[in-house]
Amino acid sequence: VQLQASGGGTVQTGGSLRLSCATITDIFRTKTFAWYRQIPGNQRELIATITISDSTNYAASVKGRFTISRDKTKSTVFLQMNSLKAEDTAVYFCNVGTLNQLVHNAGSLYWGKGTQVTVSS
């Protein structure tokens, strides 16, 4: 699956970043997208999903601060991250599949490198 996650960087506590996940049009139009994050030594955490009908769900840890969205003109999914905290520091990944696969069987998916987000105090 052709995915490219980008937009990570270093930001101060309380700041914002927007991550992007670009793909080809056929995948964008037919798949559910998800953002995950992983701290070294910890399990990967599912933080947001968006379906082709723009239905969204968020982990409690990011709800109210992060927003997942789709740009149909660019075949890109975004993760707008506001009010960032030190505990948001992680490598962030995007992926695609069915909602069930993304939520319950993410280990079967192909994982790219992700993009590093560092929140400093």
Tab-separated table of N, CA and C in Angstrom:
chain	number	residue	atom	x	y	z
A	1	VAL	N	0.856	-1.187	0.000
A	1	VAL	CA	0.000	0.000	0.000
A	1	VAL	C	0.887	1.231	0.000
A	2	GLN	N	0.579	2.176	-0.877
A	2	GLN	CA	1.408	3.368	-1.001
A	2	GLN	C	0.899	4.456	-0.071
A	3	LEU	N	1.637	4.681	1.022
A	3	LEU	CA	1.308	5.716	1.983
A	3	LEU	C	2.566	6.505	2.300
A	4	GLN	N	2.401	7.807	2.544
A	4	GLN	CA	3.525	8.641	2.921
A	4	GLN	C	3.081	9.554	4.055
A	5	ALA	N	3.564	9.264	5.246
A	5	ALA	CA	3.252	10.112	6.405
A	5	ALA	C	4.339	11.166	6.538
A	6	SER	N	3.918	12.394	6.836
A	6	SER	CA	4.880	13.480	6.971
A	6	SER	C	4.319	14.544	7.905
A	7	GLY	N	5.146	15.520	8.236
A	7	GLY	CA	4.698	16.658	9.021
A	7	GLY	C	5.158	16.677	10.464
A	8	GLY	N	5.883	15.660	10.881
A	8	GLY	CA	6.362	15.631	12.249
A	8	GLY	C	7.426	16.686	12.493
A	9	GLY	N	7.779	16.838	13.745
A	9	GLY	CA	8.807	17.803	14.112
A	9	GLY	C	8.819	17.997	15.613
A	10	THR	N	9.497	19.055	16.041
A	10	THR	CA	9.595	19.386	17.451
A	10	THR	C	8.798	20.648	17.730
A	11	VAL	N	7.994	20.611	18.762
A	11	VAL	CA	7.135	21.738	19.109
A	11	VAL	C	7.089	21.851	20.629
A	12	GLN	N	6.832	23.047	21.113
A	12	GLN	CA	6.733	23.245	22.557
A	12	GLN	C	5.367	22.806	23.070
A	13	THR	N	5.315	22.518	24.356
A	13	THR	CA	4.056	22.170	25.005
A	13	THR	C	3.008	23.245	24.712
A	14	GLY	N	1.815	22.787	24.334
A	14	GLY	CA	0.741	23.702	23.994
A	14	GLY	C	0.686	24.082	22.531
A	15	GLY	N	1.690	23.695	21.785
A	15	GLY	CA	1.753	24.026	20.371
A	15	GLY	C	0.936	23.087	19.510
A	16	SER	N	1.059	23.278	18.192
A	16	SER	CA	0.280	22.504	17.217
A	16	SER	C	1.172	21.976	16.103
A	17	LEU	N	0.741	20.879	15.538
A	17	LEU	CA	1.361	20.319	14.338
A	17	LEU	C	0.260	19.697	13.492
A	18	ARG	N	0.495	19.631	12.197
A	18	ARG	CA	-0.434	18.916	11.320
A	18	ARG	C	0.331	17.848	10.569
A	19	LEU	N	-0.088	16.618	10.736
A	19	LEU	CA	0.503	15.499	10.022
A	19	LEU	C	-0.310	15.214	8.765
A	20	SER	N	0.386	14.734	7.746
A	20	SER	CA	-0.262	14.401	6.477
A	20	SER	C	0.010	12.956	6.122
A	21	CYS	N	-0.946	12.351	5.461
A	21	CYS	CA	-0.804	10.975	4.972
A	21	CYS	C	-1.342	10.950	3.557
A	22	ALA	N	-0.445	10.937	2.597
A	22	ALA	CA	-0.826	10.981	1.194
A	22	ALA	C	-0.828	9.582	0.607
A	23	THR	N	-1.740	9.348	-0.313
A	23	THR	CA	-1.815	8.055	-0.970
A	23	THR	C	-2.371	8.231	-2.371
A	24	ILE	N	-2.528	7.114	-3.072
A	24	ILE	CA	-3.089	7.190	-4.408
A	24	ILE	C	-4.614	7.262	-4.324
A	25	THR	N	-5.215	7.800	-5.344
A	25	THR	CA	-6.646	8.096	-5.330
A	25	THR	C	-7.510	6.863	-5.099
A	26	ASP	N	-7.166	5.752	-5.735
A	26	ASP	CA	-7.996	4.549	-5.603
A	26	ASP	C	-8.072	4.076	-4.157
A	27	ILE	N	-6.967	4.162	-3.457
A	27	ILE	CA	-6.953	3.764	-2.051
A	27	ILE	C	-7.717	4.780	-1.213
A	28	PHE	N	-7.491	6.062	-1.479
A	28	PHE	CA	-8.144	7.109	-0.715
A	28	PHE	C	-9.661	6.999	-0.786
A	29	ARG	N	-10.157	6.665	-1.959
A	29	ARG	CA	-11.617	6.655	-2.166
A	29	ARG	C	-12.310	5.455	-1.546
A	30	THR	N	-11.557	4.383	-1.263
A	30	THR	CA	-12.216	3.134	-0.884
A	30	THR	C	-11.861	2.617	0.502
A	31	LYS	N	-10.921	3.237	1.193
A	31	LYS	CA	-10.444	2.684	2.452
A	31	LYS	C	-10.676	3.616	3.636
A	32	THR	N	-10.761	2.996	4.795
A	32	THR	CA	-10.741	3.735	6.057
A	32	THR	C	-9.283	4.015	6.412
A	33	PHE	N	-9.036	5.199	6.968
A	33	PHE	CA	-7.693	5.575	7.370
A	33	PHE	C	-7.604	5.630	8.896
A	34	ALA	N	-6.419	5.431	9.381
A	34	ALA	CA	-6.190	5.521	10.823
A	34	ALA	C	-4.819	6.118	11.098
A	35	TRP	N	-4.723	6.831	12.191
A	35	TRP	CA	-3.445	7.290	12.727
A	35	TRP	C	-3.163	6.522	14.014
A	36	TYR	N	-1.907	6.126	14.131
A	36	TYR	CA	-1.432	5.442	15.319
A	36	TYR	C	-0.194	6.197	15.821
A	37	ARG	N	0.202	5.873	17.032
A	37	ARG	CA	1.476	6.380	17.519
A	37	ARG	C	2.124	5.317	18.398
A	38	GLN	N	3.442	5.424	18.492
A	38	GLN	CA	4.182	4.444	19.283
A	38	GLN	C	5.373	5.105	19.954
A	39	ILE	N	5.466	4.903	21.243
A	39	ILE	CA	6.629	5.319	22.015
A	39	ILE	C	7.550	4.116	22.075
A	40	PRO	N	8.841	4.284	21.877
A	40	PRO	CA	9.757	3.141	21.941
A	40	PRO	C	9.565	2.337	23.215
A	41	GLY	N	9.433	1.015	23.041
A	41	GLY	CA	9.238	0.136	24.183
A	41	GLY	C	7.793	-0.075	24.560
A	42	ASN	N	6.899	0.716	23.931
A	42	ASN	CA	5.463	0.587	24.220
A	42	ASN	C	4.728	0.012	23.018
A	43	GLN	N	3.518	-0.415	23.272
A	43	GLN	CA	2.679	-0.899	22.167
A	43	GLN	C	2.189	0.262	21.321
A	44	ARG	N	1.921	-0.018	20.099
A	44	ARG	CA	1.336	0.956	19.193
A	44	ARG	C	-0.080	1.294	19.649
A	45	GLU	N	-0.402	2.562	19.614
A	45	GLU	CA	-1.713	3.039	20.074
A	45	GLU	C	-2.510	3.606	18.911
A	46	LEU	N	-3.709	3.110	18.722
A	46	LEU	CA	-4.625	3.666	17.723
A	46	LEU	C	-5.219	4.948	18.290
A	47	ILE	N	-5.084	6.051	17.583
A	47	ILE	CA	-5.552	7.320	18.129
A	47	ILE	C	-6.692	7.949	17.347
A	48	ALA	N	-6.854	7.634	16.068
A	48	ALA	CA	-7.948	8.243	15.304
A	48	ALA	C	-8.225	7.434	14.047
A	49	THR	N	-9.496	7.390	13.666
A	49	THR	CA	-9.898	6.748	12.415
A	49	THR	C	-10.879	7.647	11.690
A	50	ILE	N	-10.909	7.507	10.355
A	50	ILE	CA	-11.881	8.213	9.536
A	50	ILE	C	-12.273	7.308	8.381
A	51	THR	N	-13.573	7.166	8.190
A	51	THR	CA	-14.080	6.308	7.120
A	51	THR	C	-14.287	7.114	5.842
A	52	ILE	N	-14.682	6.418	4.772
A	52	ILE	CA	-14.920	7.104	3.499
A	52	ILE	C	-16.134	8.021	3.569
A	53	SER	N	-16.975	7.809	4.583
A	53	SER	CA	-18.118	8.705	4.781
A	53	SER	C	-17.813	9.780	5.817
A	54	ASP	N	-16.525	9.917	6.167
A	54	ASP	CA	-16.052	10.940	7.095
A	54	ASP	C	-16.512	10.742	8.536
A	55	SER	N	-16.867	9.525	8.882
A	55	SER	CA	-17.159	9.208	10.277
A	55	SER	C	-15.839	9.050	11.020
A	56	THR	N	-15.729	9.720	12.160
A	56	THR	CA	-14.461	9.722	12.888
A	56	THR	C	-14.600	9.147	14.290
A	57	ASN	N	-13.489	8.637	14.792
A	57	ASN	CA	-13.417	8.186	16.168
A	57	ASN	C	-12.030	8.504	16.709
A	58	TYR	N	-11.953	8.754	18.016
A	58	TYR	CA	-10.701	9.137	18.634
A	58	TYR	C	-10.473	8.366	19.930
A	59	ALA	N	-9.203	8.152	20.224
A	59	ALA	CA	-8.842	7.618	21.529
A	59	ALA	C	-9.081	8.694	22.575
A	60	ALA	N	-9.380	8.265	23.781
A	60	ALA	CA	-9.650	9.213	24.852
A	60	ALA	C	-8.464	10.135	25.108
A	61	SER	N	-7.260	9.626	24.852
A	61	SER	CA	-6.050	10.394	25.132
A	61	SER	C	-5.888	11.613	24.231
A	62	VAL	N	-6.578	11.633	23.087
A	62	VAL	CA	-6.411	12.754	22.144
A	62	VAL	C	-7.728	13.457	21.826
A	63	LYS	N	-8.826	12.907	22.261
A	63	LYS	CA	-10.138	13.469	21.937
A	63	LYS	C	-10.241	14.904	22.432
A	64	GLY	N	-10.726	15.774	21.544
A	64	GLY	CA	-10.849	17.187	21.884
A	64	GLY	C	-9.614	18.002	21.546
A	65	ARG	N	-8.496	17.340	21.270
A	65	ARG	CA	-7.255	18.037	20.917
A	65	ARG	C	-6.815	17.741	19.491
A	66	PHE	N	-7.075	16.527	19.028
A	66	PHE	CA	-6.658	16.113	17.693
A	66	PHE	C	-7.881	16.011	16.788
A	67	THR	N	-7.685	16.309	15.503
A	67	THR	CA	-8.755	16.189	14.519
A	67	THR	C	-8.231	15.483	13.281
A	68	ILE	N	-8.900	14.405	12.894
A	68	ILE	CA	-8.559	13.699	11.658
A	68	ILE	C	-9.517	14.169	10.566
A	69	SER	N	-8.975	14.362	9.365
A	69	SER	CA	-9.817	14.837	8.262
A	69	SER	C	-9.282	14.307	6.941
A	70	ARG	N	-10.110	14.405	5.909
A	70	ARG	CA	-9.751	13.939	4.573
A	70	ARG	C	-9.860	15.086	3.592
A	71	ASP	N	-8.895	15.197	2.694
A	71	ASP	CA	-8.945	16.169	1.604
A	71	ASP	C	-9.050	15.383	0.304
A	72	LYS	N	-10.241	15.391	-0.269
A	72	LYS	CA	-10.481	14.581	-1.470
A	72	LYS	C	-9.700	15.104	-2.668
A	73	THR	N	-9.417	16.372	-2.697
A	73	THR	CA	-8.708	16.941	-3.845
A	73	THR	C	-7.243	16.543	-3.858
A	74	LYS	N	-6.735	16.151	-2.692
A	74	LYS	CA	-5.314	15.804	-2.593
A	74	LYS	C	-5.088	14.339	-2.251
A	75	SER	N	-6.168	13.563	-2.107
A	75	SER	CA	-6.057	12.158	-1.678
A	75	SER	C	-5.166	12.044	-0.447
A	76	THR	N	-5.426	12.911	0.506
A	76	THR	CA	-4.585	13.018	1.699
A	76	THR	C	-5.460	13.062	2.946
A	77	VAL	N	-4.987	12.395	3.968
A	77	VAL	CA	-5.629	12.445	5.279
A	77	VAL	C	-4.716	13.225	6.214
A	78	PHE	N	-5.318	14.077	7.023
A	78	PHE	CA	-4.559	14.923	7.933
A	78	PHE	C	-4.873	14.574	9.384
A	79	LEU	N	-3.916	14.868	10.248
A	79	LEU	CA	-4.138	14.801	11.683
A	79	LEU	C	-3.685	16.136	12.261
A	80	GLN	N	-4.648	16.974	12.596
A	80	GLN	CA	-4.347	18.250	13.221
A	80	GLN	C	-4.225	18.026	14.719
A	81	MET	N	-3.074	18.366	15.254
A	81	MET	CA	-2.797	18.125	16.673
A	81	MET	C	-2.608	19.465	17.373
A	82	ASN	N	-3.504	19.773	18.300
A	82	ASN	CA	-3.448	21.014	19.054
A	82	ASN	C	-3.222	20.725	20.535
A	83	SER	N	-2.848	21.757	21.267
A	83	SER	CA	-2.632	21.633	22.720
A	83	SER	C	-1.742	20.441	23.039
A	84	LEU	N	-0.643	20.349	22.326
A	84	LEU	CA	0.246	19.183	22.471
A	84	LEU	C	0.878	19.136	23.852
A	85	LYS	N	1.036	17.902	24.324
A	85	LYS	CA	1.614	17.647	25.642
A	85	LYS	C	2.878	16.801	25.465
A	86	ALA	N	3.698	16.775	26.501
A	86	ALA	CA	4.926	15.976	26.439
A	86	ALA	C	4.615	14.507	26.166
A	87	GLU	N	3.497	14.033	26.695
A	87	GLU	CA	3.145	12.618	26.503
A	87	GLU	C	2.659	12.295	25.096
A	88	ASP	N	2.524	13.316	24.251
A	88	ASP	CA	2.200	13.077	22.844
A	88	ASP	C	3.455	12.748	22.028
A	89	THR	N	4.614	12.876	22.637
A	89	THR	CA	5.865	12.553	21.948
A	89	THR	C	5.882	11.083	21.561
A	90	ALA	N	6.056	10.819	20.258
A	90	ALA	CA	6.001	9.451	19.740
A	90	ALA	C	6.309	9.482	18.253
A	91	VAL	N	6.429	8.293	17.671
A	91	VAL	CA	6.448	8.172	16.215
A	91	VAL	C	5.010	7.933	15.779
A	92	TYR	N	4.555	8.722	14.821
A	92	TYR	CA	3.190	8.645	14.347
A	92	TYR	C	3.140	7.952	12.985
A	93	PHE	N	2.166	7.053	12.841
A	93	PHE	CA	2.003	6.274	11.621
A	93	PHE	C	0.586	6.443	11.099
A	94	CYS	N	0.446	6.381	9.787
A	94	CYS	CA	-0.882	6.274	9.208
A	94	CYS	C	-0.989	4.914	8.528
A	95	ASN	N	-2.212	4.442	8.405
A	95	ASN	CA	-2.436	3.185	7.711
A	95	ASN	C	-3.862	3.148	7.181
A	96	VAL	N	-4.128	2.162	6.330
A	96	VAL	CA	-5.441	2.023	5.704
A	96	VAL	C	-5.909	0.587	5.765
A	97	GLY	N	-7.216	0.407	5.672
A	97	GLY	CA	-7.795	-0.922	5.635
A	97	GLY	C	-9.270	-0.841	5.939
A	98	THR	N	-9.855	-1.957	6.335
A	98	THR	CA	-11.221	-1.914	6.849
A	98	THR	C	-11.153	-1.432	8.293
A	99	LEU	N	-12.244	-0.917	8.793
A	99	LEU	CA	-12.256	-0.430	10.166
A	99	LEU	C	-11.933	-1.561	11.146
A	100	ASN	N	-12.498	-2.738	10.891
A	100	ASN	CA	-12.248	-3.878	11.768
A	100	ASN	C	-10.765	-4.247	11.767
A	101	GLN	N	-10.164	-4.213	10.594
A	101	GLN	CA	-8.741	-4.554	10.477
A	101	GLN	C	-7.882	-3.526	11.210
A	102	LEU	N	-8.194	-2.264	11.044
A	102	LEU	CA	-7.405	-1.202	11.659
A	102	LEU	C	-7.514	-1.236	13.180
A	103	VAL	N	-8.695	-1.608	13.677
A	103	VAL	CA	-8.925	-1.605	15.123
A	103	VAL	C	-8.449	-2.901	15.779
A	104	HIS	N	-8.727	-4.033	15.129
A	104	HIS	CA	-8.513	-5.337	15.776
A	104	HIS	C	-7.379	-6.174	15.212
A	105	ASN	N	-6.869	-5.844	14.031
A	105	ASN	CA	-5.861	-6.710	13.414
A	105	ASN	C	-4.775	-5.883	12.735
A	106	ALA	N	-4.368	-4.812	13.398
A	106	ALA	CA	-3.395	-3.905	12.789
A	106	ALA	C	-2.049	-4.572	12.573
A	107	GLY	N	-1.777	-5.630	13.324
A	107	GLY	CA	-0.508	-6.325	13.157
A	107	GLY	C	-0.335	-6.970	11.806
A	108	SER	N	-1.436	-7.164	11.093
A	108	SER	CA	-1.362	-7.785	9.777
A	108	SER	C	-1.061	-6.779	8.675
A	109	LEU	N	-1.043	-5.490	9.013
A	109	LEU	CA	-0.836	-4.448	8.017
A	109	LEU	C	0.651	-4.200	7.780
A	110	TYR	N	0.946	-3.598	6.638
A	110	TYR	CA	2.313	-3.156	6.362
A	110	TYR	C	2.525	-1.816	7.056
A	111	TRP	N	3.685	-1.668	7.728
A	111	TRP	CA	3.963	-0.419	8.458
A	111	TRP	C	5.174	0.273	7.864
A	112	GLY	N	5.008	1.538	7.526
A	112	GLY	CA	6.122	2.346	7.047
A	112	GLY	C	6.906	2.904	8.218
A	113	LYS	N	7.716	3.910	7.944
A	113	LYS	CA	8.624	4.448	8.966
A	113	LYS	C	7.928	5.353	9.961
A	114	GLY	N	6.888	6.011	9.579
A	114	GLY	CA	6.237	6.956	10.466
A	114	GLY	C	6.959	8.292	10.489
A	115	THR	N	6.430	9.208	11.274
A	115	THR	CA	7.027	10.528	11.398
A	115	THR	C	7.115	10.891	12.879
A	116	GLN	N	8.275	11.391	13.284
A	116	GLN	CA	8.544	11.655	14.699
A	116	GLN	C	7.920	12.984	15.132
A	117	VAL	N	7.217	12.940	16.245
A	117	VAL	CA	6.690	14.148	16.873
A	117	VAL	C	7.304	14.239	18.264
A	118	THR	N	7.944	15.369	18.531
A	118	THR	CA	8.559	15.587	19.833
A	118	THR	C	7.988	16.859	20.441
A	119	VAL	N	7.449	16.744	21.654
A	119	VAL	CA	6.881	17.892	22.349
A	119	VAL	C	7.769	18.191	23.549
A	120	SER	N	8.341	19.381	23.537
A	120	SER	CA	9.284	19.742	24.596
A	120	SER	C	8.663	20.770	25.529
A	121	SER	N	9.065	20.709	26.773
A	121	SER	CA	8.524	21.655	27.766
A	121	SER	C	9.407	22.886	27.876
